[in-house]
Coordinates of C-alpha atoms in Angstrom, one line a residue:
Chain V
M1 CA 97.0 55.4 99.4
V2 CA 95.5 59.1 98.9
A3 CA 94.2 60.0 96.1
T4 CA 92.3 63.4 95.0
I5 CA 89.1 63.5 94.2
K6 CA 87.8 66.5 93.1
G7 CA 90.4 67.9 95.9
G8 CA 88.9 65.5 98.2
I9 CA 91.0 62.7 99.2
I10 CA 90.2 59.0 99.5
L11 CA 92.2 56.4 101.5
I12 CA 92.2 52.9 100.4
R13 CA 94.6 51.0 102.5
N14 CA 98.0 51.8 101.4
K15 CA 98.0 51.2 97.5
T16 CA 97.9 54.2 94.9
L17 CA 94.9 54.5 92.5
A18 CA 93.8 58.0 91.8
F19 CA 90.3 58.6 90.4
F20 CA 89.2 61.9 89.3
R21 CA 85.7 63.5 89.1
I22 CA 84.1 60.9 91.2
N23 CA 80.9 62.4 93.1
I24 CA 81.8 62.0 96.9
V25 CA 78.5 62.2 97.8
H26 CA 77.6 59.5 95.7
L27 CA 80.4 57.4 97.3
L28 CA 79.3 58.2 100.6
R29 CA 76.1 55.8 99.9
L30 CA 78.2 53.1 99.6
P31 CA 78.7 50.4 102.5
F32 CA 82.2 50.3 102.2
V33 CA 83.1 53.6 102.4
R34 CA 83.0 55.4 105.7
K35 CA 83.4 58.9 106.5
A36 CA 86.8 59.8 108.5
R37 CA 87.0 62.1 111.0
N38 CA 88.2 64.7 108.1
R39 CA 85.2 66.0 106.0
D40 CA 87.7 65.7 102.9
I41 CA 89.2 62.2 103.9
L42 CA 87.2 59.2 102.8
S43 CA 88.4 55.8 103.9
I44 CA 87.8 52.4 101.7
E45 CA 88.3 49.1 103.0
T46 CA 89.5 47.4 99.3
P47 CA 90.5 49.1 96.4
E48 CA 88.2 46.2 94.1
Q49 CA 85.6 47.8 95.7
L50 CA 86.1 51.6 94.3
C51 CA 86.8 49.5 91.1
C52 CA 83.7 48.6 90.6
E53 CA 81.8 51.6 91.3
V54 CA 83.9 53.4 88.8
Q55 CA 82.9 51.1 86.2
E56 CA 79.6 51.9 87.0
F57 CA 80.5 55.5 86.8
H58 CA 81.7 55.0 83.7
C59 CA 78.0 53.8 82.3
G60 CA 76.5 56.6 83.6
A61 CA 78.6 58.7 81.8
I62 CA 75.9 59.5 78.8
K63 CA 73.3 60.2 81.9
R64 CA 75.7 62.6 83.2
I65 CA 76.3 64.3 80.0
L66 CA 72.5 64.6 79.8
R67 CA 72.2 66.3 83.1
E68 CA 74.8 68.7 82.3
I69 CA 73.2 69.6 79.1
T70 CA 70.0 70.5 80.8
S71 CA 71.3 72.6 83.5
F72 CA 73.4 74.5 80.8
L73 CA 70.2 75.3 78.7
K74 CA 68.5 75.7 81.8
G75 CA 70.9 78.4 83.0
A76 CA 71.1 79.8 79.7
I77 CA 67.8 80.5 78.9
L78 CA 67.0 81.6 82.3
N79 CA 69.8 83.8 82.8
T80 CA 69.1 85.8 79.2
F81 CA 65.4 85.7 79.4
T82 CA 64.7 87.2 82.9
P83 CA 61.6 89.1 83.9
A84 CA 62.9 92.5 84.1
F85 CA 64.3 91.5 80.3
L86 CA 61.1 90.2 79.3
V87 CA 59.3 93.8 80.3
I88 CA 61.3 95.0 77.5
L89 CA 61.0 92.1 75.0
V90 CA 57.1 91.3 75.0
P91 CA 56.2 94.5 74.1
L92 CA 58.8 95.1 71.6
L93 CA 57.8 91.6 69.9
L94 CA 54.2 93.2 70.1
L95 CA 55.5 96.5 68.7
W96 CA 56.8 94.4 65.5
E97 CA 53.7 92.6 65.0
L98 CA 51.3 95.2 65.5
L99 CA 52.9 98.1 63.5
P100 CA 53.1 96.5 60.2
R101 CA 49.6 94.4 60.5
F102 CA 47.8 98.2 61.0
G103 CA 49.9 99.8 58.5
I104 CA 51.7 102.3 60.2
V105 CA 55.0 100.5 58.8
N106 CA 55.3 99.8 55.3
Y107 CA 54.1 95.6 55.5
A108 CA 56.5 94.9 52.6
L109 CA 59.5 96.4 54.0
I110 CA 59.2 95.3 57.6
P111 CA 56.9 91.9 57.9
S112 CA 55.2 91.3 60.8
L113 CA 56.7 88.7 63.6
S114 CA 54.2 86.0 62.7
T115 CA 54.9 86.2 58.9
V116 CA 58.8 86.0 60.0
L117 CA 58.1 83.0 61.8
L118 CA 55.5 81.2 59.4
T119 CA 58.5 81.8 56.6
F120 CA 60.8 80.3 59.1
W121 CA 58.5 77.2 59.6
E122 CA 58.1 76.9 55.8
M123 CA 61.7 77.0 55.3
L124 CA 62.6 74.3 57.9
A125 CA 59.8 72.1 56.4
Q126 CA 61.3 72.6 53.0
R127 CA 64.7 70.9 54.7
Q128 CA 67.2 73.2 52.4
F129 CA 67.3 75.6 55.1
L130 CA 68.9 72.9 57.9
H131 CA 71.4 72.0 55.2
D132 CA 72.5 75.7 54.8
I133 CA 72.7 75.8 58.5
G134 CA 74.9 72.9 58.7
D135 CA 76.8 73.7 56.1
S136 CA 77.9 77.1 57.7
M137 CA 78.3 75.6 61.0
V138 CA 80.7 72.9 59.6
K139 CA 82.9 76.0 57.7
F140 CA 82.5 78.2 60.7
F141 CA 83.7 75.4 63.6
A142 CA 86.6 74.6 61.0
G143 CA 87.7 78.3 60.7
L144 CA 87.2 79.0 64.4
G145 CA 89.0 75.5 65.7
L146 CA 91.9 76.1 63.3
A147 CA 91.7 80.0 64.6
I148 CA 91.8 78.4 68.4
V149 CA 94.7 75.6 67.5
V150 CA 96.9 78.5 66.0
A151 CA 96.3 81.6 67.9
V152 CA 96.1 80.6 71.5
P153 CA 99.6 78.5 71.4
L154 CA 101.1 81.5 69.5
G155 CA 99.4 83.9 72.3
V156 CA 100.8 81.7 75.1
I157 CA 104.3 81.9 73.7
T158 CA 104.7 85.4 72.7
G159 CA 103.3 86.4 76.2
W160 CA 105.7 84.1 77.6
N161 CA 109.2 85.0 76.2
V162 CA 109.9 88.3 75.3
A163 CA 112.3 87.2 72.4
I164 CA 110.2 85.5 70.8
R165 CA 107.5 88.2 71.3
K166 CA 109.9 90.7 69.8
R167 CA 111.0 88.6 66.7
I168 CA 106.8 87.2 66.0
L169 CA 104.1 89.8 67.2
P170 CA 105.3 93.0 65.0
L171 CA 104.2 90.8 62.0
F172 CA 101.0 90.5 63.1
Q173 CA 100.4 93.8 64.3
M174 CA 101.1 94.9 61.1
L175 CA 98.8 92.5 59.0
S176 CA 95.9 92.7 61.7
P177 CA 94.8 96.5 60.7
I178 CA 94.1 95.1 57.2
P179 CA 90.3 94.8 57.6
P180 CA 89.5 90.6 57.2
P181 CA 87.2 91.5 54.3
A182 CA 89.7 93.4 52.5
W183 CA 91.1 89.5 52.2
V184 CA 88.1 88.3 50.5
P185 CA 89.4 89.1 46.8
I186 CA 92.8 87.7 47.0
T187 CA 91.7 84.3 49.0
I188 CA 89.1 83.7 45.9
I189 CA 92.0 84.0 43.5
F190 CA 94.0 81.9 46.1
F191 CA 91.8 79.1 47.1
G192 CA 89.1 79.5 44.5
V193 CA 85.2 79.5 45.7
G194 CA 84.2 77.1 47.9
F195 CA 85.1 75.6 51.3
P196 CA 89.0 76.1 51.4
M197 CA 88.4 79.6 51.0
Q198 CA 85.4 80.3 53.4
T199 CA 87.5 78.5 56.3
F200 CA 90.2 80.6 55.9
L201 CA 88.3 84.0 55.7
I202 CA 86.8 82.7 59.2
F203 CA 89.7 82.1 60.1
L204 CA 91.3 85.2 59.9
G205 CA 88.5 87.0 61.2
S206 CA 88.9 85.1 64.6
F207 CA 92.4 84.9 64.4
Y208 CA 93.6 88.5 65.7
P209 CA 90.9 88.4 68.8
I210 CA 92.1 85.1 69.9
L211 CA 95.7 86.0 69.3
F212 CA 96.0 89.4 71.0
N213 CA 93.5 88.5 73.7
T214 CA 95.6 85.5 74.8
F215 CA 98.8 87.2 74.2
G216 CA 97.9 89.9 76.9
A217 CA 96.4 88.2 79.1
V218 CA 99.5 85.7 79.5
K219 CA 101.6 88.8 79.3
D220 CA 99.9 90.1 82.4
T221 CA 100.3 87.3 84.8
E222 CA 100.5 88.0 88.5
P223 CA 104.8 88.2 88.7
R224 CA 104.1 87.0 92.7
Y225 CA 103.1 83.6 91.3
L226 CA 106.3 83.5 88.6
A227 CA 108.5 83.8 91.4
S228 CA 107.0 81.9 94.0
A229 CA 106.7 78.9 91.2
R230 CA 110.4 79.7 90.0
S231 CA 111.3 79.9 93.5
F232 CA 110.4 76.2 94.4
G233 CA 111.8 75.2 90.8
A234 CA 109.3 75.3 88.5
S235 CA 111.2 75.0 84.7
E236 CA 109.6 77.1 82.1
F237 CA 107.6 74.7 80.4
T238 CA 105.9 74.1 83.7
L239 CA 105.2 77.6 84.2
I240 CA 103.4 77.8 81.1
L241 CA 101.6 74.6 81.5
R242 CA 100.5 75.3 85.5
V243 CA 101.1 79.1 85.8
Y244 CA 100.5 81.4 82.8
I245 CA 97.7 78.9 80.9
P246 CA 95.6 78.6 84.5
S247 CA 95.8 82.3 85.3
A248 CA 94.9 83.4 81.9
L249 CA 92.3 80.8 81.1
G250 CA 89.1 83.0 81.9
A251 CA 90.7 85.4 79.5
I252 CA 91.6 83.4 76.9
I253 CA 88.0 81.8 77.1
M254 CA 86.6 85.8 76.6
S255 CA 89.0 86.3 73.9
I256 CA 87.2 83.0 72.0
R257 CA 83.9 84.7 72.5
S258 CA 85.3 87.8 70.4
G259 CA 86.8 85.6 67.7
V260 CA 83.0 83.8 67.9
S261 CA 81.5 87.4 66.7
A262 CA 84.5 88.3 64.4
G263 CA 84.1 84.8 62.7
L264 CA 80.5 84.9 62.2
I265 CA 80.9 88.0 60.6
M266 CA 83.6 86.6 58.4
L267 CA 81.0 83.5 57.7
V268 CA 78.5 85.9 56.0
I269 CA 80.6 87.9 53.8
A270 CA 82.4 84.5 52.7
E271 CA 79.2 82.7 51.9
M272 CA 77.8 86.4 50.2
Y273 CA 81.0 86.5 47.7
G274 CA 81.2 83.0 47.1
G275 CA 79.5 80.2 47.8
S276 CA 76.0 78.3 46.7
S277 CA 74.9 77.3 50.3
G278 CA 75.0 78.7 53.7
I279 CA 73.3 81.3 55.7
G280 CA 75.0 84.0 54.1
F281 CA 74.5 82.7 50.7
V282 CA 70.5 82.2 51.4
L283 CA 70.7 86.2 52.5
N284 CA 72.3 87.1 49.2
E285 CA 69.4 85.3 47.4
A286 CA 66.7 86.6 49.4
R287 CA 68.0 90.2 48.7
S288 CA 67.7 89.5 44.9
F289 CA 64.4 87.7 45.0
F290 CA 63.0 90.8 47.3
N291 CA 62.4 88.6 50.2
V292 CA 62.3 90.5 53.3
P293 CA 60.8 87.5 55.6
R294 CA 63.2 85.0 54.2
M295 CA 66.6 87.8 54.8
M296 CA 65.1 88.2 58.6
V297 CA 64.8 84.2 59.2
G298 CA 68.6 84.3 58.2
M299 CA 69.5 87.1 60.3
M300 CA 67.7 85.8 63.5
T301 CA 69.1 82.2 63.2
L302 CA 72.8 83.9 62.9
G303 CA 71.7 86.0 66.1
F304 CA 70.5 82.9 67.9
I305 CA 74.0 80.9 66.8
G306 CA 76.0 83.6 68.3
W307 CA 74.2 84.2 71.5
F308 CA 74.3 80.1 71.6
L309 CA 78.1 80.0 71.4
V310 CA 78.9 82.7 73.7
E311 CA 76.4 81.2 76.5
I312 CA 78.4 77.9 75.5
L313 CA 81.3 79.5 76.3
K314 CA 80.1 81.2 79.5
Y315 CA 79.5 77.8 80.8
A316 CA 82.7 76.3 80.0
E317 CA 84.1 79.7 82.1
S318 CA 81.6 78.7 84.7
K319 CA 83.3 74.9 84.8
L320 CA 86.6 75.3 84.1
V321 CA 87.5 78.4 86.0
V322 CA 85.6 77.1 89.2
W323 CA 88.5 79.1 91.4
K324 CA 87.4 82.4 90.0
G325 CA 83.8 82.5 91.5
G326 CA 85.4 80.3 94.6
R327 CA 82.8 79.9 97.4
Chain H
M1 CA 129.2 77.4 107.5
Y2 CA 126.9 80.5 106.3
A3 CA 123.3 80.1 104.9
I4 CA 123.5 83.3 103.0
N5 CA 126.7 85.1 101.8
V6 CA 126.2 88.6 100.4
D7 CA 129.0 89.7 99.2
N8 CA 129.5 94.0 98.2
V9 CA 126.1 93.5 96.3
T10 CA 125.0 96.7 94.5
K11 CA 121.9 97.1 92.7
F12 CA 121.3 100.3 89.8
F13 CA 117.9 100.8 88.4
S14 CA 118.4 102.5 85.1
V15 CA 115.5 104.6 84.0
I16 CA 114.9 106.4 80.5
N17 CA 113.0 109.4 80.7
E18 CA 110.3 110.8 78.5
D19 CA 113.0 113.4 77.1
K20 CA 115.3 110.4 76.1
T21 CA 117.6 111.2 78.8
A22 CA 119.1 108.2 81.1
S23 CA 119.0 108.6 84.5
G24 CA 118.7 106.1 87.7
F25 CA 119.0 105.5 91.1
T26 CA 120.7 103.0 93.4
A27 CA 118.2 100.7 95.2
V28 CA 121.2 98.7 97.5
S29 CA 124.5 100.1 97.5
S30 CA 127.9 97.7 98.3
V31 CA 125.7 95.9 101.1
S32 CA 127.7 92.9 102.7
L33 CA 126.1 90.7 104.8
K34 CA 126.7 86.7 105.8
I35 CA 123.9 84.8 107.5
E36 CA 124.5 81.9 110.1
T37 CA 122.3 78.7 109.6
G38 CA 119.4 78.2 111.5
K39 CA 118.8 81.7 112.5
I40 CA 116.2 84.3 111.9
I41 CA 117.2 87.5 110.8
S42 CA 114.8 90.9 110.0
L43 CA 115.7 93.6 107.6
L44 CA 114.0 96.9 109.2
G45 CA 114.1 100.6 107.4
P46 CA 112.4 103.3 106.0
S47 CA 109.9 102.5 103.2
G48 CA 112.2 102.9 99.7
C49 CA 115.5 101.8 101.4
G50 CA 115.8 98.6 99.1
K51 CA 115.1 96.2 101.6
T52 CA 112.3 94.4 99.3
T53 CA 115.0 94.3 96.5
F54 CA 117.7 93.0 98.4
L55 CA 115.5 90.1 99.6
E56 CA 114.6 89.6 96.0
M57 CA 118.2 89.5 94.9
L58 CA 118.4 86.5 97.5
G59 CA 115.8 84.9 96.1
G60 CA 117.0 85.2 92.4
L61 CA 114.3 87.3 91.4
Q62 CA 116.7 90.3 90.2
A63 CA 120.1 89.9 89.5
P64 CA 122.6 92.3 91.3
T65 CA 124.4 94.8 89.2
E66 CA 127.6 94.4 91.0
G67 CA 128.9 91.7 93.6
S68 CA 127.2 88.3 93.9
V69 CA 124.9 86.3 96.6
Y70 CA 125.5 83.0 97.4
V71 CA 122.6 80.6 99.3
D72 CA 124.5 77.7 101.0
G73 CA 127.3 78.0 99.1
K74 CA 126.1 78.3 95.5
L75 CA 125.5 81.3 93.9
V76 CA 122.0 82.5 93.0
L77 CA 122.2 84.6 90.1
E78 CA 124.6 85.3 87.3
T79 CA 125.5 88.7 87.7
P80 CA 125.3 90.7 83.9
P81 CA 128.5 92.1 82.7
S82 CA 128.9 96.2 83.9
I83 CA 129.4 99.0 82.0
D84 CA 133.3 98.3 82.1
S85 CA 133.2 94.8 80.7
T86 CA 134.2 94.0 77.4
K87 CA 132.0 93.7 74.3
K88 CA 132.9 90.2 73.9
E89 CA 131.5 89.2 77.6
K90 CA 128.5 91.7 77.1
R91 CA 127.7 89.6 73.9
A92 CA 128.0 86.6 75.2
Y93 CA 126.0 87.2 78.1
K94 CA 123.0 88.7 75.9
R95 CA 123.7 85.2 73.1
K96 CA 123.1 83.1 76.5
Y97 CA 120.2 84.5 78.2
R98 CA 118.4 85.4 74.5
F99 CA 115.5 82.9 74.5
I100 CA 115.5 82.1 78.3
S101 CA 115.4 84.7 81.2
P102 CA 118.0 84.9 83.2
L103 CA 115.5 84.0 85.8
A104 CA 114.6 80.8 84.8
N105 CA 115.8 77.8 86.1
S106 CA 115.6 75.4 83.2
M107 CA 113.3 74.8 80.2
W108 CA 111.9 71.4 80.7
R109 CA 113.0 69.8 84.3
N110 CA 111.8 71.3 87.4
R111 CA 114.8 71.8 89.4
P112 CA 115.4 74.6 91.5
K113 CA 118.4 76.7 91.4
H114 CA 118.9 76.6 95.3
D115 CA 116.9 75.5 98.4
I116 CA 114.7 78.3 99.0
A117 CA 110.9 78.8 99.5
M118 CA 109.6 82.3 99.4
M119 CA 106.7 84.0 100.9
F120 CA 104.8 87.4 99.9
Q121 CA 102.7 89.7 102.0
D122 CA 99.8 88.8 99.2
Y123 CA 100.5 85.1 99.7
A124 CA 100.8 84.3 96.1
V125 CA 99.6 81.0 96.6
F126 CA 98.0 79.8 93.5
P127 CA 93.9 80.6 93.3
W128 CA 93.3 77.8 90.7
M129 CA 94.7 75.0 93.1
T130 CA 93.1 73.9 96.1
V131 CA 94.8 74.1 99.3
F132 CA 96.0 70.7 99.2
Q133 CA 96.9 71.0 95.4
N134 CA 99.1 74.1 95.8
V135 CA 101.0 72.0 98.6
I136 CA 101.4 69.1 96.1
F137 CA 102.9 71.5 93.5
A138 CA 105.4 72.7 95.2
L139 CA 106.5 69.3 96.4
K140 CA 106.1 68.3 92.7
L141 CA 108.3 70.9 91.7
R142 CA 110.9 69.8 93.8
N143 CA 111.1 66.3 92.8
V144 CA 109.6 64.6 95.5
P145 CA 108.6 61.0 94.7
K146 CA 105.1 60.8 94.0
R147 CA 103.8 58.8 97.5
E148 CA 105.5 61.3 99.6
R149 CA 104.4 64.3 98.3
R150 CA 101.0 63.3 99.4
E151 CA 102.1 62.2 102.9
R152 CA 104.3 65.5 103.2
A153 CA 101.4 67.9 102.5
L154 CA 99.0 66.2 104.3
H155 CA 101.3 66.4 107.5
Q156 CA 102.4 69.8 107.2
L157 CA 98.8 70.5 106.6
K158 CA 97.8 69.2 109.5
K159 CA 100.3 71.4 111.3
V160 CA 99.0 74.5 110.5
G161 CA 95.4 73.4 111.0
L162 CA 94.5 73.5 107.6
D163 CA 93.8 69.7 107.2
N164 CA 89.7 70.4 106.8
A165 CA 89.7 72.8 104.4
L166 CA 92.2 70.6 102.1
S167 CA 90.0 71.1 98.9
K168 CA 88.6 74.7 99.2
Y169 CA 90.0 77.1 96.8
P170 CA 92.2 79.9 98.1
A171 CA 89.3 82.5 97.3
Q172 CA 87.3 80.3 99.7
L173 CA 90.3 81.2 102.7
S174 CA 90.3 83.9 105.1
G175 CA 93.7 86.5 105.0
G176 CA 95.0 84.1 108.0
M177 CA 94.4 80.9 106.4
K178 CA 95.9 81.9 103.6
Q179 CA 99.1 83.0 104.7
R180 CA 99.3 79.9 106.6
L181 CA 98.8 77.8 103.3
A182 CA 101.8 79.9 102.3
L183 CA 103.5 79.0 105.3
A184 CA 102.9 75.6 105.0
R185 CA 103.8 75.2 101.6
A186 CA 107.2 76.9 102.1
L187 CA 107.6 74.4 105.3
A188 CA 106.7 71.3 103.1
V189 CA 109.6 71.5 100.6
Q190 CA 112.0 71.8 103.8
P191 CA 114.3 74.5 102.2
K192 CA 117.5 75.5 103.9
V193 CA 116.2 79.2 103.6
I194 CA 113.0 80.9 103.8
L195 CA 112.5 84.3 102.5
M196 CA 109.7 86.3 103.4
D197 CA 108.6 89.6 102.4
E198 CA 106.2 91.4 104.8
P199 CA 104.3 88.2 105.7
F200 CA 102.3 89.5 108.3
A201 CA 101.5 92.8 107.2
A202 CA 98.3 91.8 105.7
V203 CA 96.3 90.1 108.8
D204 CA 95.1 91.5 111.7
I205 CA 96.7 92.1 114.8
L206 CA 95.6 89.0 116.7
T207 CA 96.1 86.6 113.6
R208 CA 99.4 88.1 113.1
E209 CA 100.6 87.1 116.8
R210 CA 99.2 83.8 116.3
L211 CA 100.7 83.4 112.9
Q212 CA 104.4 84.6 114.7
D213 CA 104.0 82.1 117.1
E214 CA 103.2 79.5 115.0
L215 CA 105.9 80.1 112.9
L216 CA 108.4 80.2 115.7
K217 CA 106.7 76.7 116.9
L218 CA 107.4 74.7 113.5
I219 CA 110.5 76.0 112.3
D220 CA 111.5 74.9 116.0
E221 CA 114.2 72.4 116.0
T222 CA 115.1 72.7 112.2
D223 CA 117.8 74.4 110.8
I224 CA 116.1 76.5 108.5
T225 CA 117.2 80.3 107.7
I226 CA 114.4 82.7 107.9
V227 CA 114.9 86.6 106.3
L228 CA 112.1 88.7 107.1
V229 CA 111.2 91.9 105.7
T230 CA 109.2 93.7 107.9
H231 CA 108.0 97.0 108.7
D232 CA 107.0 96.0 112.4
I233 CA 109.8 96.6 114.9
S234 CA 107.9 94.7 117.7
E235 CA 107.6 91.7 115.2
A236 CA 111.1 91.9 114.1
V237 CA 112.2 91.7 117.6
Y238 CA 109.9 88.9 118.8
L239 CA 111.4 86.9 116.1
S240 CA 114.7 87.3 115.2
D241 CA 117.9 86.6 116.3
E242 CA 119.2 89.2 114.4
I243 CA 118.5 92.9 113.1
V244 CA 119.7 94.5 110.2
V245 CA 118.5 98.1 109.6
F246 CA 118.8 99.7 106.3
S247 CA 119.1 103.2 105.8
A248 CA 117.7 104.6 102.8
N249 CA 119.0 106.6 99.4
P250 CA 121.1 104.8 98.6
G251 CA 120.3 101.3 100.4
T252 CA 123.0 100.3 102.7
I253 CA 123.2 98.7 106.0
R254 CA 123.0 101.2 109.1
N255 CA 123.4 99.1 112.3
K256 CA 123.2 95.4 113.2
F257 CA 121.6 94.5 116.4
T258 CA 122.4 91.0 117.6
L259 CA 119.3 90.3 120.1
D260 CA 120.1 88.2 122.9
I261 CA 116.8 87.9 124.3
K262 CA 116.3 83.9 125.5
R263 CA 113.6 82.0 124.2
P264 CA 110.8 81.4 124.2
R265 CA 110.0 85.2 124.2
R266 CA 107.4 87.5 125.8
R267 CA 105.8 90.4 123.8
N268 CA 106.7 93.7 125.8
S269 CA 109.2 92.2 128.0
S270 CA 111.5 95.3 129.6
E271 CA 114.8 93.7 127.3
A272 CA 112.3 93.6 124.7
L273 CA 110.7 97.0 124.8
E274 CA 114.1 98.1 125.3
Y275 CA 115.4 96.6 121.9
E276 CA 112.3 98.3 120.0
E277 CA 112.9 102.0 121.6
R278 CA 116.9 102.1 120.6
I279 CA 115.6 100.7 117.0
Q280 CA 112.5 103.2 117.1
S281 CA 114.8 106.1 117.6
L282 CA 117.5 105.2 114.9
L283 CA 114.8 104.4 112.2
K284 CA 113.4 107.9 113.3
Y285 CA 116.6 109.7 112.8
E286 CA 116.6 107.8 109.5
T287 CA 113.6 108.8 108.1
K288 CA 113.9 112.5 109.7
H289 CA 116.8 113.4 106.6
L290 CA 114.9 112.0 103.8
G291 CA 112.7 114.7 104.0
D292 CA 108.7 113.9 102.5
Y293 CA 109.0 111.1 100.2
A294 CA 109.7 108.8 102.8
I295 CA 107.3 106.7 104.6

């Protein structure tokens, strides 16, 4: 039998057993695995031995996930805060700290960095702010998730088929120029103030960028790939699944990135207009109490969340679109 | 039995200009061609003479405006209704292909319309699949049983010398290796006909000659018919049993040469050079009256 393992091959007598994502290097350490003449082919004496090994791998899943998360965090932080960037960032932060402190700018309008950090610490200690962040995130992911679930398939289908495109797309092209904030009054009337209204607004904000970018990427699939798949006999369904989507995958992830930023905008707007919790609510509340440090904490939290989500998507792209980087 | 039968095929492209007037040009004009099973046919001609369009019609990537193409006795693509056909016919055609492209095989089940494989100049191997997956995928589309797929893919990849790059992505391969992969993929499905659109144009001359030799070795003792579009006269003379020279504006068959040089052939043998010279002079004549926009 031959099984593909990360593109490599394992031979186990003549029985069919396919395993995916098994570390070949790890398998090579086992005594019963011998490296065949070919580099990518491993041959194993009995399938039972491999099964035991695979069970062990399932136990190690948590360990593997942890390792993955660490490597992601390390990569995200190190790639952003490079020495070249720190040369700019550190003086800027110093200016932020020193200028208000020495009274060069108005302390009441622009509190220094240390004040903001202290406020942040106090807000965290009160726990209320954590609840606010959690609330915002639940809404945000509900809206964004809904947008992805609806917009990606819609984009793929409109990109694939001209007839469906002609029937569906003009509707969205007419609706998309309406700025999402303009939907706020009517959604409040429809859904009332609360979770459904906020989720719907976030959905609306991130829906169009995801839809149009996905559509564009799928439409621009290299016709040569389609031609060769069709000449081998691919059905349209296979074509969508195995040609259109993989070739557009990078662009789809990019479109989710722009969906994230549009969604964050709508999150703040939705919470400012109607809501009793969330980061947008904190911002609004801070404005009415003229609490500038609190505002800044809210803003910085939003900035951090946006940056973090974009990093996650970048990481997902690097993991899923392996072939683009090659090597 | 003919592997390919082209019956009086015309391809007309209509263009709507910026000032809303319609114009067009005839890429291929009433071409008839019969190709015997197991032969290698080369299509030569000046740029823009409709060779590639012709090949795409053979492969079912474009429908002919008039006439019909048969591969292995089966009609490749339904010819769309012409201007003269009745309204009813036009409407019926439109309705039939309203939601699915006329080029599509089917909606759900993988099923090739006819038994061909295609190779392109830019390889058209899928960059998101590894070498092994590329071949497996092609076999899957042909509904080859799962167990047989792996064996056939491995066997074919070994034959083209890619068996130590199974888990590599095409981005990691050189141009020659990519083309070898495309060749292995085309041969693995064991088609009746392979259509090649300038397959060796993008690799250097040494690799090209090696690939040509390998191609001849691989299809030796099979009855695969090969249609090869090329710009390289010596390649055409070295590989083919028959050379069809196209002339441009409109694209028609200018001349056919049957090469009775014994195999295995030598490059630059006196016979080959003689053929090359004849074809060269014919092509020179073809391009001369075309003016500046040719070549």
